């Protein structure tokens, strides 16, 4: 039973990987239709995560807008600035995402 669950999780993560790659590629293509497709792919990605109860890998979670579902690529559909140990991604829809990046320095200080 455990082996089967692992297999299902692995396949789901493979699908999520592929969907994220497609969404990223479509975001870089600057057409209205491509943007619609990219959002569709990210919504399917979220549905897979919910359906199989798999935590969304951090490599995607940090790069998706929670409000509109866009893939956050600096210079295309978001701006990035640093603020007190966080990277602040501001999406075109106005939503902000704070991603902590100062982990190593925080440990060094004690
Ligand atoms: Zn957004």
Short mmCIF file of N, CA and C and ligand atoms in Angstrom, two decimals:
data_model
loop_
_atom_site.label_atom_id
_atom_site.label_comp_id
_atom_site.label_asym_id
_atom_site.label_seq_id
_atom_site.Cartn_x
_atom_site.Cartn_y
_atom_site.Cartn_z
N UNK A 1 0.83 -1.21 0.00
CA UNK A 1 0.00 0.00 0.00
C UNK A 1 0.86 1.26 0.00
N UNK A 2 1.92 1.26 0.83
CA UNK A 2 2.83 2.41 0.92
C UNK A 2 3.54 2.63 -0.41
N UNK A 3 3.94 1.49 -1.03
CA UNK A 3 4.65 1.57 -2.31
C UNK A 3 3.77 2.23 -3.36
N UNK A 4 2.47 1.87 -3.36
CA UNK A 4 1.52 2.43 -4.31
C UNK A 4 1.35 3.93 -4.10
N UNK A 5 1.30 4.36 -2.85
CA UNK A 5 1.15 5.78 -2.54
C UNK A 5 2.37 6.57 -3.00
N UNK A 6 3.55 5.97 -2.82
CA UNK A 6 4.78 6.63 -3.28
C UNK A 6 4.77 6.81 -4.80
N UNK A 7 4.30 5.75 -5.49
CA UNK A 7 4.24 5.79 -6.95
C UNK A 7 3.29 6.91 -7.41
N UNK A 8 2.12 6.99 -6.76
CA UNK A 8 1.14 8.01 -7.12
C UNK A 8 1.73 9.40 -6.90
N UNK A 9 2.42 9.58 -5.78
CA UNK A 9 3.01 10.88 -5.47
C UNK A 9 4.09 11.25 -6.50
N UNK A 10 4.89 10.25 -6.87
CA UNK A 10 5.96 10.50 -7.85
C UNK A 10 5.37 10.92 -9.20
N UNK A 11 4.32 10.22 -9.63
CA UNK A 11 3.70 10.54 -10.92
C UNK A 11 3.07 11.93 -10.87
N UNK A 12 2.42 12.25 -9.74
CA UNK A 12 1.79 13.56 -9.59
C UNK A 12 2.84 14.67 -9.66
N UNK A 13 3.98 14.45 -9.00
CA UNK A 13 5.03 15.47 -9.02
C UNK A 13 5.62 15.61 -10.42
N UNK A 14 5.75 14.49 -11.15
CA UNK A 14 6.21 14.58 -12.55
C UNK A 14 5.26 15.42 -13.38
N UNK A 15 3.96 15.22 -13.20
CA UNK A 15 2.96 16.00 -13.94
C UNK A 15 3.05 17.48 -13.58
N UNK A 16 3.24 17.73 -12.28
CA UNK A 16 3.35 19.12 -11.83
C UNK A 16 4.60 19.78 -12.41
N UNK A 17 5.71 19.02 -12.47
CA UNK A 17 6.94 19.53 -13.08
C UNK A 17 6.69 19.95 -14.52
N UNK A 18 6.05 19.05 -15.26
CA UNK A 18 5.79 19.29 -16.69
C UNK A 18 4.87 20.50 -16.87
N UNK A 19 3.81 20.58 -16.06
CA UNK A 19 2.88 21.71 -16.17
C UNK A 19 3.56 23.02 -15.86
N UNK A 20 4.46 23.01 -14.86
CA UNK A 20 5.15 24.25 -14.51
C UNK A 20 6.08 24.67 -15.65
N UNK A 21 6.78 23.70 -16.25
CA UNK A 21 7.65 24.02 -17.40
C UNK A 21 6.84 24.65 -18.53
N UNK A 22 5.67 24.04 -18.83
CA UNK A 22 4.83 24.58 -19.91
C UNK A 22 4.34 25.98 -19.57
N UNK A 23 3.90 26.17 -18.32
CA UNK A 23 3.40 27.49 -17.92
C UNK A 23 4.50 28.54 -18.01
N UNK A 24 5.71 28.16 -17.62
CA UNK A 24 6.84 29.08 -17.68
C UNK A 24 7.15 29.46 -19.13
N UNK A 25 7.15 28.46 -20.02
CA UNK A 25 7.42 28.70 -21.44
C UNK A 25 6.35 29.60 -22.04
N UNK A 26 5.09 29.37 -21.70
CA UNK A 26 3.99 30.18 -22.24
C UNK A 26 4.05 31.61 -21.71
N UNK A 27 4.49 31.76 -20.45
CA UNK A 27 4.60 33.11 -19.88
C UNK A 27 5.64 33.92 -20.63
N UNK A 28 6.72 33.26 -21.04
CA UNK A 28 7.78 33.96 -21.76
C UNK A 28 7.34 34.33 -23.18
N UNK A 29 6.35 33.60 -23.73
CA UNK A 29 5.77 33.96 -25.02
C UNK A 29 4.76 35.06 -24.78
N UNK A 30 4.91 36.17 -25.49
CA UNK A 30 4.09 37.34 -25.14
C UNK A 30 2.85 37.47 -26.02
N UNK A 31 1.92 36.54 -25.87
CA UNK A 31 0.63 36.69 -26.56
C UNK A 31 -0.49 36.49 -25.55
N UNK A 32 -1.66 36.99 -25.87
CA UNK A 32 -2.81 36.90 -24.96
C UNK A 32 -3.21 35.44 -24.75
N UNK A 33 -3.19 34.67 -25.84
CA UNK A 33 -3.60 33.28 -25.77
C UNK A 33 -2.63 32.47 -24.90
N UNK A 34 -1.33 32.79 -25.02
CA UNK A 34 -0.31 32.09 -24.24
C UNK A 34 -0.50 32.36 -22.75
N UNK A 35 -0.87 33.60 -22.41
CA UNK A 35 -1.09 33.95 -21.00
C UNK A 35 -2.27 33.16 -20.42
N UNK A 36 -3.33 33.03 -21.23
CA UNK A 36 -4.50 32.26 -20.80
C UNK A 36 -4.11 30.80 -20.55
N UNK A 37 -3.31 30.24 -21.47
CA UNK A 37 -2.87 28.85 -21.33
C UNK A 37 -2.00 28.68 -20.09
N UNK A 38 -1.08 29.65 -19.85
CA UNK A 38 -0.20 29.56 -18.68
C UNK A 38 -1.01 29.52 -17.40
N UNK A 39 -2.05 30.35 -17.32
CA UNK A 39 -2.89 30.35 -16.11
C UNK A 39 -3.66 29.05 -15.97
N UNK A 40 -4.08 28.49 -17.12
CA UNK A 40 -4.79 27.21 -17.10
C UNK A 40 -3.86 26.12 -16.55
N UNK A 41 -2.61 26.12 -17.02
CA UNK A 41 -1.65 25.11 -16.55
C UNK A 41 -1.40 25.24 -15.05
N UNK A 42 -1.28 26.47 -14.56
CA UNK A 42 -1.02 26.62 -13.12
C UNK A 42 -2.25 26.23 -12.31
N UNK A 43 -3.45 26.45 -12.87
CA UNK A 43 -4.64 26.03 -12.11
C UNK A 43 -4.73 24.51 -12.05
N UNK A 44 -4.35 23.81 -13.15
CA UNK A 44 -4.33 22.34 -13.14
C UNK A 44 -3.28 21.86 -12.14
N UNK A 45 -2.13 22.55 -12.10
CA UNK A 45 -1.05 22.21 -11.17
C UNK A 45 -1.56 22.26 -9.72
N UNK A 46 -2.31 23.32 -9.40
CA UNK A 46 -2.86 23.45 -8.04
C UNK A 46 -3.90 22.37 -7.76
N UNK A 47 -4.71 22.03 -8.78
CA UNK A 47 -5.72 20.99 -8.61
C UNK A 47 -5.08 19.64 -8.32
N UNK A 48 -3.98 19.33 -9.02
CA UNK A 48 -3.27 18.06 -8.78
C UNK A 48 -2.76 18.02 -7.35
N UNK A 49 -2.19 19.14 -6.90
CA UNK A 49 -1.67 19.22 -5.53
C UNK A 49 -2.77 18.98 -4.50
N UNK A 50 -3.95 19.56 -4.74
CA UNK A 50 -5.06 19.38 -3.79
C UNK A 50 -5.63 17.97 -3.86
N UNK A 51 -5.79 17.46 -5.08
CA UNK A 51 -6.43 16.16 -5.26
C UNK A 51 -5.63 15.03 -4.62
N UNK A 52 -4.30 15.05 -4.83
CA UNK A 52 -3.47 13.97 -4.30
C UNK A 52 -2.90 14.31 -2.93
N UNK A 53 -3.28 15.45 -2.38
CA UNK A 53 -2.83 15.91 -1.05
C UNK A 53 -1.32 15.92 -0.95
N UNK A 54 -0.71 16.51 -1.97
CA UNK A 54 0.75 16.64 -2.00
C UNK A 54 1.06 18.11 -1.79
N UNK A 55 1.97 18.38 -0.87
CA UNK A 55 2.39 19.76 -0.66
C UNK A 55 3.09 20.25 -1.93
N UNK A 56 2.71 21.43 -2.39
CA UNK A 56 3.31 21.95 -3.61
C UNK A 56 4.80 22.20 -3.37
N UNK A 57 5.68 21.65 -4.23
CA UNK A 57 7.11 21.85 -4.03
C UNK A 57 7.46 23.33 -3.95
N UNK A 58 8.41 23.66 -3.08
CA UNK A 58 8.75 25.06 -2.82
C UNK A 58 9.25 25.77 -4.08
N UNK A 59 9.89 24.99 -4.97
CA UNK A 59 10.39 25.61 -6.20
C UNK A 59 9.27 26.20 -7.06
N UNK A 60 8.03 25.69 -6.94
CA UNK A 60 6.90 26.30 -7.65
C UNK A 60 6.21 27.31 -6.76
N UNK A 61 6.00 26.92 -5.51
CA UNK A 61 5.20 27.75 -4.61
C UNK A 61 5.76 29.16 -4.51
N UNK A 62 7.10 29.28 -4.54
CA UNK A 62 7.71 30.60 -4.47
C UNK A 62 7.56 31.39 -5.76
N UNK A 63 7.21 30.72 -6.83
CA UNK A 63 7.19 31.41 -8.13
C UNK A 63 5.81 31.52 -8.75
N UNK A 64 4.76 31.23 -7.96
CA UNK A 64 3.41 31.38 -8.47
C UNK A 64 2.68 32.46 -7.69
N UNK A 65 1.91 33.30 -8.39
CA UNK A 65 1.09 34.29 -7.71
C UNK A 65 -0.15 33.58 -7.15
N UNK A 66 -0.42 33.80 -5.88
CA UNK A 66 -1.57 33.12 -5.27
C UNK A 66 -2.89 33.75 -5.68
N UNK A 67 -2.85 35.01 -6.10
CA UNK A 67 -4.09 35.72 -6.46
C UNK A 67 -4.56 35.35 -7.87
N UNK A 68 -3.63 35.46 -8.84
CA UNK A 68 -4.06 35.32 -10.24
C UNK A 68 -3.50 34.08 -10.93
N UNK A 69 -2.54 33.39 -10.31
CA UNK A 69 -2.01 32.16 -10.90
C UNK A 69 -0.91 32.36 -11.93
N UNK A 70 -0.38 33.58 -12.03
CA UNK A 70 0.71 33.80 -12.98
C UNK A 70 2.02 33.19 -12.46
N UNK A 71 2.89 32.78 -13.41
CA UNK A 71 4.25 32.39 -13.05
C UNK A 71 5.04 33.68 -12.93
N UNK A 72 5.67 33.90 -11.78
CA UNK A 72 6.37 35.15 -11.54
C UNK A 72 7.77 35.10 -12.14
N UNK A 73 7.95 35.79 -13.26
CA UNK A 73 9.27 35.89 -13.89
C UNK A 73 9.64 37.36 -13.89
N UNK A 74 10.76 37.65 -13.26
CA UNK A 74 11.19 39.04 -13.11
C UNK A 74 11.38 39.70 -14.48
N UNK A 75 10.79 40.88 -14.64
CA UNK A 75 10.93 41.61 -15.89
C UNK A 75 9.84 41.31 -16.89
N UNK A 76 9.09 40.24 -16.69
CA UNK A 76 8.01 39.92 -17.61
C UNK A 76 6.66 40.25 -16.96
N UNK A 77 6.39 39.66 -15.80
CA UNK A 77 5.11 39.95 -15.17
C UNK A 77 5.23 40.25 -13.68
N UNK A 78 6.44 40.54 -13.22
CA UNK A 78 6.58 40.96 -11.83
C UNK A 78 7.84 41.80 -11.66
N UNK A 79 7.87 42.55 -10.55
CA UNK A 79 9.09 43.26 -10.18
C UNK A 79 9.58 42.66 -8.88
N UNK A 80 10.91 42.68 -8.68
CA UNK A 80 11.49 42.08 -7.49
C UNK A 80 12.32 43.13 -6.77
N UNK A 81 12.14 43.22 -5.46
CA UNK A 81 13.02 44.09 -4.67
C UNK A 81 13.35 43.35 -3.38
N UNK A 82 14.46 43.75 -2.74
CA UNK A 82 14.82 43.09 -1.49
C UNK A 82 14.45 44.01 -0.34
N UNK A 83 14.03 43.40 0.76
CA UNK A 83 13.61 44.18 1.91
C UNK A 83 13.79 43.36 3.18
N UNK A 84 14.81 43.71 3.96
CA UNK A 84 15.02 43.08 5.26
C UNK A 84 15.11 41.57 5.26
N UNK A 85 15.90 40.99 4.36
CA UNK A 85 16.05 39.54 4.34
C UNK A 85 15.00 38.83 3.51
N UNK A 86 14.10 39.59 2.89
CA UNK A 86 13.07 39.00 2.06
C UNK A 86 13.19 39.53 0.65
N UNK A 87 12.83 38.69 -0.32
CA UNK A 87 12.63 39.16 -1.68
C UNK A 87 11.13 39.41 -1.83
N UNK A 88 10.77 40.58 -2.31
CA UNK A 88 9.35 40.91 -2.47
C UNK A 88 9.04 40.90 -3.96
N UNK A 89 8.22 39.93 -4.38
CA UNK A 89 7.79 39.83 -5.77
C UNK A 89 6.45 40.53 -5.88
N UNK A 90 6.37 41.55 -6.73
CA UNK A 90 5.09 42.24 -6.93
C UNK A 90 4.56 41.87 -8.31
N UNK A 91 3.43 41.19 -8.31
CA UNK A 91 2.82 40.70 -9.54
C UNK A 91 2.11 41.84 -10.27
N UNK A 92 1.77 41.64 -11.54
CA UNK A 92 1.03 42.63 -12.31
C UNK A 92 -0.35 42.88 -11.72
N UNK A 93 -0.93 41.89 -11.04
CA UNK A 93 -2.27 42.04 -10.47
C UNK A 93 -2.23 42.86 -9.18
N UNK A 94 -1.04 43.17 -8.66
CA UNK A 94 -0.93 43.97 -7.45
C UNK A 94 -0.59 43.17 -6.20
N UNK A 95 -0.68 41.84 -6.29
CA UNK A 95 -0.38 41.00 -5.13
C UNK A 95 1.13 40.97 -4.89
N UNK A 96 1.52 40.89 -3.61
CA UNK A 96 2.93 40.80 -3.27
C UNK A 96 3.21 39.46 -2.61
N UNK A 97 4.40 38.94 -2.89
CA UNK A 97 4.82 37.67 -2.29
C UNK A 97 6.17 37.90 -1.64
N UNK A 98 6.30 37.53 -0.38
CA UNK A 98 7.55 37.71 0.35
C UNK A 98 8.23 36.36 0.49
N UNK A 99 9.46 36.26 -0.03
CA UNK A 99 10.21 35.01 0.03
C UNK A 99 11.47 35.25 0.84
N UNK A 100 11.63 34.49 1.91
CA UNK A 100 12.77 34.63 2.79
C UNK A 100 14.03 34.12 2.09
N UNK A 101 15.14 34.88 2.13
CA UNK A 101 16.34 34.39 1.46
C UNK A 101 17.59 34.48 2.33
N UNK A 102 17.48 34.98 3.53
CA UNK A 102 18.66 35.29 4.33
C UNK A 102 18.98 34.19 5.35
N UNK A 103 18.58 32.95 5.05
CA UNK A 103 18.69 31.86 5.99
C UNK A 103 20.13 31.64 6.49
N UNK A 104 21.09 31.57 5.56
CA UNK A 104 22.48 31.28 5.94
C UNK A 104 23.05 32.35 6.85
N UNK A 105 22.74 33.63 6.56
CA UNK A 105 23.24 34.72 7.36
C UNK A 105 22.62 34.71 8.75
N UNK A 106 21.35 34.35 8.81
CA UNK A 106 20.66 34.32 10.10
C UNK A 106 21.29 33.27 11.02
N UNK A 107 21.68 32.11 10.45
CA UNK A 107 22.32 31.05 11.23
C UNK A 107 23.70 31.48 11.71
N UNK A 108 24.44 32.17 10.86
CA UNK A 108 25.80 32.60 11.20
C UNK A 108 25.81 33.56 12.39
N UNK A 109 24.77 34.38 12.47
CA UNK A 109 24.70 35.33 13.60
C UNK A 109 24.44 34.62 14.92
N UNK A 110 23.80 33.49 14.86
CA UNK A 110 23.53 32.73 16.06
C UNK A 110 22.10 32.90 16.40
ZN1 LIG B 1 -0.93 38.03 -9.53
#
